[in-house]
Short mmCIF file of C-alpha atoms and ligand atoms in Angstrom, two decimals:
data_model
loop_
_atom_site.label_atom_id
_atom_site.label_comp_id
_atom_site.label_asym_id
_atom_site.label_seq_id
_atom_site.Cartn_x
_atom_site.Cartn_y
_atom_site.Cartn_z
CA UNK G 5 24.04 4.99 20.16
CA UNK G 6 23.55 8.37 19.11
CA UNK G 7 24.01 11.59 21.29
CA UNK G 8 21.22 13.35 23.02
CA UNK G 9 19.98 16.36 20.85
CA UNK G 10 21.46 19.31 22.48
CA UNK G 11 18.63 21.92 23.98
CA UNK G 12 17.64 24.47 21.71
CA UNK G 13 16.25 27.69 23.70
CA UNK G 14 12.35 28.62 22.19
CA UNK G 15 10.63 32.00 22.34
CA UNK G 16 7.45 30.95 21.52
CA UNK G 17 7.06 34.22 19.36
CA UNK G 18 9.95 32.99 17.24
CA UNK G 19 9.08 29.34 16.94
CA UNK G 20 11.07 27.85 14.24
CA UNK G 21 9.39 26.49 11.68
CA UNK G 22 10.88 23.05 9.89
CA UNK G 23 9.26 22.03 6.32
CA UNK G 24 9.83 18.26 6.06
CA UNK G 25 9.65 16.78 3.02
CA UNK G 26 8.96 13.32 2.54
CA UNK G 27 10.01 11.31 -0.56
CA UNK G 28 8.78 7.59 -1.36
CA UNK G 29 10.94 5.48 -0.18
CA UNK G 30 11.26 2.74 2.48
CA UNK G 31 12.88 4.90 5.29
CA UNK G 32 9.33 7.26 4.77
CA UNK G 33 8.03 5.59 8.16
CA UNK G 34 12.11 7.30 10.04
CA UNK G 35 10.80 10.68 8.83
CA UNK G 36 8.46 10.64 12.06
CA UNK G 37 10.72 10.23 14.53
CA UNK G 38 12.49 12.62 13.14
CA UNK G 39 9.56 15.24 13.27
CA UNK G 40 9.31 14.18 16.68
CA UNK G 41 12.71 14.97 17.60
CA UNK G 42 12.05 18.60 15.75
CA UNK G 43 9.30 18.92 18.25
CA UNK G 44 10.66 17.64 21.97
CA UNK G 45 13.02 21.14 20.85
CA UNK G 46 10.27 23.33 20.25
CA UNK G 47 10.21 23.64 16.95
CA UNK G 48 6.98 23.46 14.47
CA UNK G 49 6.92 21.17 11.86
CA UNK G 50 4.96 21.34 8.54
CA UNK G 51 4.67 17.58 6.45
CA UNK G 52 4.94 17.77 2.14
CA UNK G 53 4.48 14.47 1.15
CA UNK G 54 5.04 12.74 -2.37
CA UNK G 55 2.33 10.55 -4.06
CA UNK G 56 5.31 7.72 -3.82
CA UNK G 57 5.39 8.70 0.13
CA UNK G 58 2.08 8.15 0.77
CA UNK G 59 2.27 4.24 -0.59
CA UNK G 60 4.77 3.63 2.48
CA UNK G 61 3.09 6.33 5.57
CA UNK G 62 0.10 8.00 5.39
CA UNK G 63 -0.53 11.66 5.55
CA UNK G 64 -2.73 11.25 8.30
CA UNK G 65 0.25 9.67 10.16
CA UNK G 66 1.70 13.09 9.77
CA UNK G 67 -0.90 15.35 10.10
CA UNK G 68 -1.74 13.37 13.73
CA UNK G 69 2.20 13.93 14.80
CA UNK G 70 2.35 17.45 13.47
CA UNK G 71 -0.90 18.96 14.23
CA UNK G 72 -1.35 20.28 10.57
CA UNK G 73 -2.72 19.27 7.62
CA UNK G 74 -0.23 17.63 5.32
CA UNK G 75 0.55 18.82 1.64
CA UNK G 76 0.54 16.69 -1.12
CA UNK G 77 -0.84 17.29 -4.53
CA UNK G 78 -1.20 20.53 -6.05
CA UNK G 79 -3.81 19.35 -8.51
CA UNK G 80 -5.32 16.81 -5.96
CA UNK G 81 -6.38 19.22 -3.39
CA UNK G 82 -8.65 22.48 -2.67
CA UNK G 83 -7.26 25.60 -4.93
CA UNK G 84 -5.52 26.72 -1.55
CA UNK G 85 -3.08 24.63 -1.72
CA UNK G 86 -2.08 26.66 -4.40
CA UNK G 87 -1.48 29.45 -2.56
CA UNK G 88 -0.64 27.15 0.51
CA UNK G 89 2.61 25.68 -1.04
CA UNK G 90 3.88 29.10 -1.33
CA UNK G 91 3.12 30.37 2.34
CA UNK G 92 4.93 27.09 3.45
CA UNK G 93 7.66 27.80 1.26
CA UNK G 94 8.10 31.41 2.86
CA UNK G 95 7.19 30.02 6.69
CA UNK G 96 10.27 27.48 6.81
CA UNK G 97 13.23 28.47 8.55
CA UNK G 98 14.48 25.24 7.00
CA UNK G 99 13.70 23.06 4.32
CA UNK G 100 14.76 19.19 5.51
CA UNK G 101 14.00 16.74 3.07
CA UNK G 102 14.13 12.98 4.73
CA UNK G 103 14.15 10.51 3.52
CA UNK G 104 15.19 12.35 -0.51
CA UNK G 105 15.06 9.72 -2.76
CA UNK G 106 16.92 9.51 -6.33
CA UNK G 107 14.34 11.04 -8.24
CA UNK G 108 13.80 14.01 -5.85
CA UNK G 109 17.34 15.27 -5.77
CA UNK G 110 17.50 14.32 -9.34
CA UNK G 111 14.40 16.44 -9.96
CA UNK G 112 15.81 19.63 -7.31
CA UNK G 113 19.29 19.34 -9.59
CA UNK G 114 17.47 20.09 -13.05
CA UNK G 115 14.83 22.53 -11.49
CA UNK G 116 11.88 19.99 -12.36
CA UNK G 117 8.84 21.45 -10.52
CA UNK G 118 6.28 19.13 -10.65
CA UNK G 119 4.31 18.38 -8.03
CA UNK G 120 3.51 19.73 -4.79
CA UNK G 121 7.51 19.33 -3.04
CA UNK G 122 9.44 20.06 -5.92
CA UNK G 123 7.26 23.15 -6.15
CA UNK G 124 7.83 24.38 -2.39
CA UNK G 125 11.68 23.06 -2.29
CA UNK G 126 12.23 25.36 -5.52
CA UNK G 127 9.93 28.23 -3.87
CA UNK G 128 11.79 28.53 -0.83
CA UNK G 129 14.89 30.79 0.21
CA UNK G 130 15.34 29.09 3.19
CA UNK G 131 18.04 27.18 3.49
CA UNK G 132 17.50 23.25 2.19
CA UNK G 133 18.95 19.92 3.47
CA UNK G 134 18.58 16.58 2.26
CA UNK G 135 19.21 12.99 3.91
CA UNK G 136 19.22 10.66 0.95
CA UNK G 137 18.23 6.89 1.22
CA UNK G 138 18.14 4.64 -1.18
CA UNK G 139 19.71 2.05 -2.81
CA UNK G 140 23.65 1.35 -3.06
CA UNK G 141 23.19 1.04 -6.62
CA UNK G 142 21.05 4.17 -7.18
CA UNK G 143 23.40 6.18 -4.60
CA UNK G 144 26.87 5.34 -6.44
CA UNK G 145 25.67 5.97 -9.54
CA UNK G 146 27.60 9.13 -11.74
CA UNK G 147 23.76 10.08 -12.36
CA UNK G 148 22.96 10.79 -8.60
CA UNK G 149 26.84 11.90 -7.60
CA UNK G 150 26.62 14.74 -10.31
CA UNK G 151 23.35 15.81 -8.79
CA UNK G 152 24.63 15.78 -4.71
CA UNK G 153 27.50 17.45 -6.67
CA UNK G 154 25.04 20.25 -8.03
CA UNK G 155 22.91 20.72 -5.39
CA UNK G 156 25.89 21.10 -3.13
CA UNK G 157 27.44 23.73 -4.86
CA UNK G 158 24.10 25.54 -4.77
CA UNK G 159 25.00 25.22 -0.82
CA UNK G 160 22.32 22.67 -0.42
CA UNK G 161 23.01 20.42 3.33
CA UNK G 162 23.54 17.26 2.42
CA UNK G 163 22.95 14.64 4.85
CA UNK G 164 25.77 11.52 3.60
CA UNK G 165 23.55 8.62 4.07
CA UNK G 166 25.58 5.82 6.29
CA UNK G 167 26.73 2.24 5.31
CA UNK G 168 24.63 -0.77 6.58
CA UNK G 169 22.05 -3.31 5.53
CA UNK G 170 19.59 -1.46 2.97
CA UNK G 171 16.04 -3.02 3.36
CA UNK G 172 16.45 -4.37 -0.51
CA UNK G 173 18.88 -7.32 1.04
CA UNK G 174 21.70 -5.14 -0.24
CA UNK G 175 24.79 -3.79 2.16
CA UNK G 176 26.14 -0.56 1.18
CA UNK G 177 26.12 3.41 1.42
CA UNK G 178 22.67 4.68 0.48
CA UNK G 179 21.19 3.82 4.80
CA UNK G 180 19.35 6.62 5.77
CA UNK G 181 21.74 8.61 8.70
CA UNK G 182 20.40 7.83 12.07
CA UNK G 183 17.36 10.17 12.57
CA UNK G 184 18.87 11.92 15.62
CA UNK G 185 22.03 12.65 13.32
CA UNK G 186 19.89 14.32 11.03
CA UNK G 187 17.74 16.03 13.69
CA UNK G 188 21.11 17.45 14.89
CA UNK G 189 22.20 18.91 11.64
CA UNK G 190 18.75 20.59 11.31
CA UNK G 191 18.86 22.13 14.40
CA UNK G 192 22.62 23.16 13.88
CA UNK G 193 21.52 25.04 10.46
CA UNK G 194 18.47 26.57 12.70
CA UNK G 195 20.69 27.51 14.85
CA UNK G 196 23.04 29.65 12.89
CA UNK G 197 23.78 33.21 13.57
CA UNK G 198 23.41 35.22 9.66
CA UNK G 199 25.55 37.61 11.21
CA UNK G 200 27.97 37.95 8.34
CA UNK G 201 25.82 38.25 5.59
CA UNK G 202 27.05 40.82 2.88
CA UNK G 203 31.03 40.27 3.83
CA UNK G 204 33.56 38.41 1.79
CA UNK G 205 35.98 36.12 3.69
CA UNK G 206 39.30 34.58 2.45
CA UNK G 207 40.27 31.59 4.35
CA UNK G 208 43.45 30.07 3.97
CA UNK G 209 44.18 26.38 4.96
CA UNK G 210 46.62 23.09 5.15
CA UNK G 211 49.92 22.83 4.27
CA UNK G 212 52.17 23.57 0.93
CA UNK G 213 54.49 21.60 -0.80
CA UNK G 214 57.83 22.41 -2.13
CA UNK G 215 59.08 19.61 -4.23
CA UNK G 216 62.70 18.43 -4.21
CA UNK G 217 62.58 16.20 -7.60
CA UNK G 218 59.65 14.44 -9.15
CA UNK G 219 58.93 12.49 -6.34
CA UNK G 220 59.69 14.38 -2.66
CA UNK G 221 58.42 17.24 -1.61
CA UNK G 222 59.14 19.47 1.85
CA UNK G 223 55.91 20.19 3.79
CA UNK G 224 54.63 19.82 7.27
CA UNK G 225 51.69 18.15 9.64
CA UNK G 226 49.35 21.11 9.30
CA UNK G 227 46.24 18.71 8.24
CA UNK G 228 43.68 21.98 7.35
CA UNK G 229 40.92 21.07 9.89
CA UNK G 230 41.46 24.53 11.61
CA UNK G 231 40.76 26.24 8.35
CA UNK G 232 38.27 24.24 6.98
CA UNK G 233 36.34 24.85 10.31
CA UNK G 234 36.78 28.81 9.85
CA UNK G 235 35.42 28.62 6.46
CA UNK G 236 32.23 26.42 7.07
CA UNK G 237 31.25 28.17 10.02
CA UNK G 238 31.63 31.51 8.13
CA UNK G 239 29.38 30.31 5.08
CA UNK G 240 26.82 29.17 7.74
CA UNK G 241 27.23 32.77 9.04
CA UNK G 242 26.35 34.10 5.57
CA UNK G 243 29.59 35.46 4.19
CA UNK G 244 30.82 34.63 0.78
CA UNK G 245 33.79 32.70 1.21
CA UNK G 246 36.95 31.88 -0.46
CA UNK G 247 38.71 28.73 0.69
CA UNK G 248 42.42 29.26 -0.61
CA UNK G 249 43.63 25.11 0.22
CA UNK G 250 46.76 23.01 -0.22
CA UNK G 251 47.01 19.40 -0.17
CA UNK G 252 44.55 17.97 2.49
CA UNK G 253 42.43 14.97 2.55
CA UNK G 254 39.05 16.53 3.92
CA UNK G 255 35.84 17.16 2.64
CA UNK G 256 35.35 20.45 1.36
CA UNK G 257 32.77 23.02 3.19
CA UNK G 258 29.94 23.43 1.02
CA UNK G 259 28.58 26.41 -0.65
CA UNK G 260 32.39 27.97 -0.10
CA UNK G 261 34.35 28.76 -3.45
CA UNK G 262 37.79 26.35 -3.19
CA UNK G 263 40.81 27.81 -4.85
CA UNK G 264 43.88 24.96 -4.70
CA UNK G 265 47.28 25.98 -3.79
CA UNK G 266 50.61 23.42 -3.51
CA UNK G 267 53.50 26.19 -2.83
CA UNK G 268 53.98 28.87 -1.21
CA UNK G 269 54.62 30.98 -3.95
CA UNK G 270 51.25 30.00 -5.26
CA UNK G 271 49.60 30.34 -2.22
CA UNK G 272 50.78 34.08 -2.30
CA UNK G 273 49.88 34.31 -6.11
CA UNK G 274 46.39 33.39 -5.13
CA UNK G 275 46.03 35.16 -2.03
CA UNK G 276 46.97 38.46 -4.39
CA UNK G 277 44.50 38.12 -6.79
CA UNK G 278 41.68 38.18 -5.01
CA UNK G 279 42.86 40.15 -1.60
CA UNK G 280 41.59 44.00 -2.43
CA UNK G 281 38.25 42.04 -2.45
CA UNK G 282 37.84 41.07 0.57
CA UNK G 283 36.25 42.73 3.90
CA UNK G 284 37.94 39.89 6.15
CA UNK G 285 41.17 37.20 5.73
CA UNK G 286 42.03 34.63 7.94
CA UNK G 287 45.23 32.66 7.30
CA UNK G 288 45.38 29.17 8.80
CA UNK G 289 47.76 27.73 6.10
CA UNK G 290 51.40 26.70 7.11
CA UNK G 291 53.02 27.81 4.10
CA UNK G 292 56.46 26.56 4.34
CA UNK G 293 59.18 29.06 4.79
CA UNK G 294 61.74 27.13 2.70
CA UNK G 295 61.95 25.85 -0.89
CA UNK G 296 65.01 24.32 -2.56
CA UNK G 297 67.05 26.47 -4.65
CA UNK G 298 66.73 24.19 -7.90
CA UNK G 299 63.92 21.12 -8.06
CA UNK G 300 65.62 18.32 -9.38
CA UNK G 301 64.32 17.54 -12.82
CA UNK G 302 65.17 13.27 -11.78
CA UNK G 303 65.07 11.15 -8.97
CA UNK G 304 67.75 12.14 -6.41
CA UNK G 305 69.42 8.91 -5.85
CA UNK G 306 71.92 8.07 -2.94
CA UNK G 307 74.98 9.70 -2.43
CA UNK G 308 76.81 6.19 -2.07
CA UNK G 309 77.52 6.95 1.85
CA UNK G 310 77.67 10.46 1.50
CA UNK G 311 76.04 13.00 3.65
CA UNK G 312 73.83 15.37 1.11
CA UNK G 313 73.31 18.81 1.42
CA UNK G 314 70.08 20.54 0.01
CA UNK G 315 70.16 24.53 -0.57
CA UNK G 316 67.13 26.00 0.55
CA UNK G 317 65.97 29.69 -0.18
CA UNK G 318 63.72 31.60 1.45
CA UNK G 319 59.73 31.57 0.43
CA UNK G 320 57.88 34.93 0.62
CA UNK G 321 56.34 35.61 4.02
CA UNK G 322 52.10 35.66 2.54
CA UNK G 323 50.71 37.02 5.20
CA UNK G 324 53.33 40.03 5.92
CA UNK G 325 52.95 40.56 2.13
CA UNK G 326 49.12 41.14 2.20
CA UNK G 327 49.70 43.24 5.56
CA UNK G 328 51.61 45.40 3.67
CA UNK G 329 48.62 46.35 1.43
CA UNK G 330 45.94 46.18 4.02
CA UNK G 331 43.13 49.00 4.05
CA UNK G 332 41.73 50.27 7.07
CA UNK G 333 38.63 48.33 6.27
CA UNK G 334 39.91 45.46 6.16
CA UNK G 335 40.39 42.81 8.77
CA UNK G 336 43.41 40.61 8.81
CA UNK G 337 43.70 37.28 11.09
CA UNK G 338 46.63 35.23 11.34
CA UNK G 339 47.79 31.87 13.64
CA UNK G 340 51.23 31.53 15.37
CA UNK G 341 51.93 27.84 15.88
CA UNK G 342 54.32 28.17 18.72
CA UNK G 343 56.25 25.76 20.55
CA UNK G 344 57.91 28.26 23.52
CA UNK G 345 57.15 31.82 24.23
CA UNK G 346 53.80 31.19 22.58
CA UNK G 347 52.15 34.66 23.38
CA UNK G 348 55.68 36.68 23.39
CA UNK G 349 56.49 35.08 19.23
CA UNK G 350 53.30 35.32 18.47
CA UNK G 351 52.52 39.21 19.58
CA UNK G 352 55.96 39.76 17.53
CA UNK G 353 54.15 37.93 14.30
CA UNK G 354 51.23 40.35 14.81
CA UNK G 355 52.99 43.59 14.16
CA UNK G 356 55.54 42.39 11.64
CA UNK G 357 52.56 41.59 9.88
CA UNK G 358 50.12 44.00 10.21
CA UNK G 359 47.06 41.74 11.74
CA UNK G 360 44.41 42.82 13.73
CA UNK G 361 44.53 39.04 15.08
CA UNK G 362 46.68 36.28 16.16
CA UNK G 363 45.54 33.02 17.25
CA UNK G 364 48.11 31.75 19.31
CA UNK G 365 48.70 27.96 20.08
CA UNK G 366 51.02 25.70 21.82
CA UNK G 367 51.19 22.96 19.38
CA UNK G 368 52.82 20.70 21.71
CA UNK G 369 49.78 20.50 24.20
CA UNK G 370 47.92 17.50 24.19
CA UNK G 371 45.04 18.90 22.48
CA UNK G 372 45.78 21.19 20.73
CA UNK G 373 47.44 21.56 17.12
CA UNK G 374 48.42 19.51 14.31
CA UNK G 375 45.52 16.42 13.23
CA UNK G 376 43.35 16.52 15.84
CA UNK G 377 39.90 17.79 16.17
CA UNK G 378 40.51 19.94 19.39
CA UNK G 379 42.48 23.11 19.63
CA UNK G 380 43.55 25.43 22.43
CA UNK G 381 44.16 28.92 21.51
CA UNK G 382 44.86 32.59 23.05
CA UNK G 383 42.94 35.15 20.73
CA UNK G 384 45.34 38.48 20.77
CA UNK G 385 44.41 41.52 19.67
CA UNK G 386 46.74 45.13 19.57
CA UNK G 387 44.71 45.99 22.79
CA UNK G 388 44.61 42.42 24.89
CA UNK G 389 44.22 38.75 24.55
CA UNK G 390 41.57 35.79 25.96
CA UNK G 391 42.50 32.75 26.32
CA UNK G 392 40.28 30.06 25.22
CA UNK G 393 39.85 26.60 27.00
CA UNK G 394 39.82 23.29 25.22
CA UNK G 395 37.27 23.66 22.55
CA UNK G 396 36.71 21.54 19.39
CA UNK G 397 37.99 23.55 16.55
CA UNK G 398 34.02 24.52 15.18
CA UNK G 399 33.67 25.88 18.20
CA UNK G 400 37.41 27.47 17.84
CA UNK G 401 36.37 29.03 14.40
CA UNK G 402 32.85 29.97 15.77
CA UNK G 403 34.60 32.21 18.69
CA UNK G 404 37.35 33.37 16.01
CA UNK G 405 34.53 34.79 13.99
CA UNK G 406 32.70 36.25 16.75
CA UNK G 407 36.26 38.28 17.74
CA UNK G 408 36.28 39.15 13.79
CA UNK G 409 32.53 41.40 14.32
CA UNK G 410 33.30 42.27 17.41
CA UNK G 411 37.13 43.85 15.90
CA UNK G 412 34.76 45.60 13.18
CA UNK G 413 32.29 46.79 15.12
N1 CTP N 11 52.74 32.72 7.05
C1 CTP N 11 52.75 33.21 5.77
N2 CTP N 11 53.81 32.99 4.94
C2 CTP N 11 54.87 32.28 5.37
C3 CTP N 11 54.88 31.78 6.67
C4 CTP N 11 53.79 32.01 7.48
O1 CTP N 11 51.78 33.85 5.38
N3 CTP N 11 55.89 32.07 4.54
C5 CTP N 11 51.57 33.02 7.91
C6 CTP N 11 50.81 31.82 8.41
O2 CTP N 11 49.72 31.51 7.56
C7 CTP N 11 50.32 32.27 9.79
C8 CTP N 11 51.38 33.28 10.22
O3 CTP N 11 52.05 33.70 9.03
O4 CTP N 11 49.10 32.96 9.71
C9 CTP N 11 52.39 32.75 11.19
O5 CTP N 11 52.97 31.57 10.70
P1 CTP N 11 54.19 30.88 11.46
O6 CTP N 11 54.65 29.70 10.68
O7 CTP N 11 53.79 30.68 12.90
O8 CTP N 11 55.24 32.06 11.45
P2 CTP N 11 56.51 32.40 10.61
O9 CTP N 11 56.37 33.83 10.19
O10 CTP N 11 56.79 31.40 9.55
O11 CTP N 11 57.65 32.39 11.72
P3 CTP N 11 58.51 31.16 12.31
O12 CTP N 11 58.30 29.98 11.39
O13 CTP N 11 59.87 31.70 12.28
O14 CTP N 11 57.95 30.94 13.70
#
């Protein structure tokens, strides 16, 4: 079962306006319950169809649902649809192409413009999401990764199709997501503030790790999630962001700029070079504090019964070395992971390192910390603190932001 769409407010002299796009393929017929779903929130939705499309729904399906006429050919139609494919392109507050088959994306990756979608989708500057369908086959091949790959990077939405029975008899990725899924995501990209458009945010995330000998390594349970959360919600926002990462096993926010890291040392190295360039950093990483004095260059083996001491030296501190260099326009955010004294330690991390922020948690409340999706966390500035309920940590990273503006205000 999917959720319930969550209520968008509507000033019906901002009405959002959705372009859907729909590509031929067998899931054509899902695209209007999903322009249905658009609508029960109020927003207006404008149909481009593909020749292909039209084989599986017709456009006066659409144009009956929507209440407008439906695009399709640029050569078929009156010379307004000239012009018309252009307005549309300039109307949408979002570009949602569903279902987007193979040859679309393929098409949107190379900047083929050929017919009346791949005209509007390359027209547009809002922003454009996809919800492929098709077959396993087609969806696993290198061909059609490359291109999610591309269009991605281009900060494209990309809905992952799910894993089920395809209508070809096949069972495999390359399912259409359930339409209220994708109606979600839509209304989560209409949703977005732009509010940090024009400022350049470091992000730092996950843990490091300090090897021992080829094959051990010191690190911790810090699993990213915080971080990653910072640094999507922040490229939703419109800043240009730098995701500095170690070793994590999560998808990477899209349209951000990833920069690996594995130890501290590197994490500071990178953190250096592109600093004096930002407007805003926020560092979520737990560098570890330790590394060992020499890395074995073999295998440690057993001490035959005997206890075995490793010398550990001290790392650099990252953030308290950026601090040290921080300009007055420049906003600094840091996290205390605390397990006692949470706001006392973490007050003490602020000044020592020159933040404007500290986002305090309790890592052992259930809830909150290390792996899970949820996080509970006192915001503390040099002039006060709020303490935040149980949030999920978007919604953590959305309210971390907001404190960010409001700070540089
Ligand atoms: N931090 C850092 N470099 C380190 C250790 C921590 O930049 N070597 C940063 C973290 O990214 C975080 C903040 O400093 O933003 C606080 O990290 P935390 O591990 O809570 O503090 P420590 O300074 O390591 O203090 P302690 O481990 O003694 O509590």
């Amino acid at each position: 079962m999917s959720a319930p769409l969550k209520a968008m407010s509507v000033n019906p002299q901002s009405k959002k306006c959705v372009v859907l796009g729909v590509t031929g393929g067998i899931a054509a017929y899902k695209a209007c319950e999903i322009l249905r779903l658009l609508q029960k929130q109020g927003i207006d939705v404008f149909v481009v169809m593909t020749k292909n499309a039209c084989q599986f729904v017709t456009p006066l399906t659409f144009e009956t649902l929507s209440g407008h006429p439906v695009a399709v050919d640029t050569f078929a139609r009156p010379a307004t649809w000239e012009v018309e494919h252009i307005a549309l392109a300039k109307r949408a507050d979002l570009f949602l192409i569903a279902p987007a088959t193979a040859n679309i994306i393929g098409k949107m990756a190379c900047g083929i413009a050929d017919d009346m979608l791949s005209t509007t989708v390359m027209a547009t500057r809002a922003p454009v999401m996809i919800a492929p369908a098709m077959n396993t086959g087609m969806w696993e091949n290198p061909a059609t990764q490359q291109n999610i790959a591309t269009l991605v990077s281009r900060g494209v939405h990309v809905v992952t199709p799910a894993t089920g029975h395809l209508a070809c008899g096949d069972s495999g990725a390359g399912k259409l997501e359930d339409v209220a899924v994708i109606a979600q995501r839509a209304l989560d990209v209409l949703r977005a503030k732009r509010d940090m458009e024009g400022l350049r945010v470091m992000v730092t995330a996950g843990p490091t790790r300090e090897a021992l000998d080829p094959v051990r390594y010191i690190s911790n349970r810090s699993s990213g999630k915080m971080g990653y959360a910072i640094a999507r919600a922040a490229q939703r926002r419109g800043a240009q962001v730098t995701l500095l990462t170690g070793p994590v096993s999560i998808e990477p926010p899209q349209g951000v700029q990833i920069v690996p890291f594995m130890t501290t040392q590197e994490l500071l190295d990178r953190a250096l070079a592109c600093a004096q360039e930002q407007d805003v950093i926020i560092q979520s990483a737990a560098p570890a504090d330790y590394r060992a004095r020499e890395i074995a260059p073999q295998k440690i083996k057993k001490q035959g019964g005997e206890d075995m001491t490793i010398e550990l030296v001290e790392n650099p501190d990252v953030a308290a070395t950026l601090g040290r260099a921080k300009r007055g326009d420049q906003t600094f955010v840091g996290f205390a992971a605390e397990t006692n004294d949470v706001l006392a330690h973490a007050r003490g991390k602020l000044i020592k390192k020159n933040l404007d922020m500290i986002v305090a948690n309790d890592v052992t409340t259930p809830g909150a910390g290390f792996d899970v999706n949820t996080n509970i966390v006192t915001l503390i500035t040099r002039d006060g603190s709020e303490a935040l309920p149980l949030l999920s940590k978007d919604e953590v990273a959305v309210r971390i932001l907001d404190a960010v503006l409001a700070l540089r205000a």
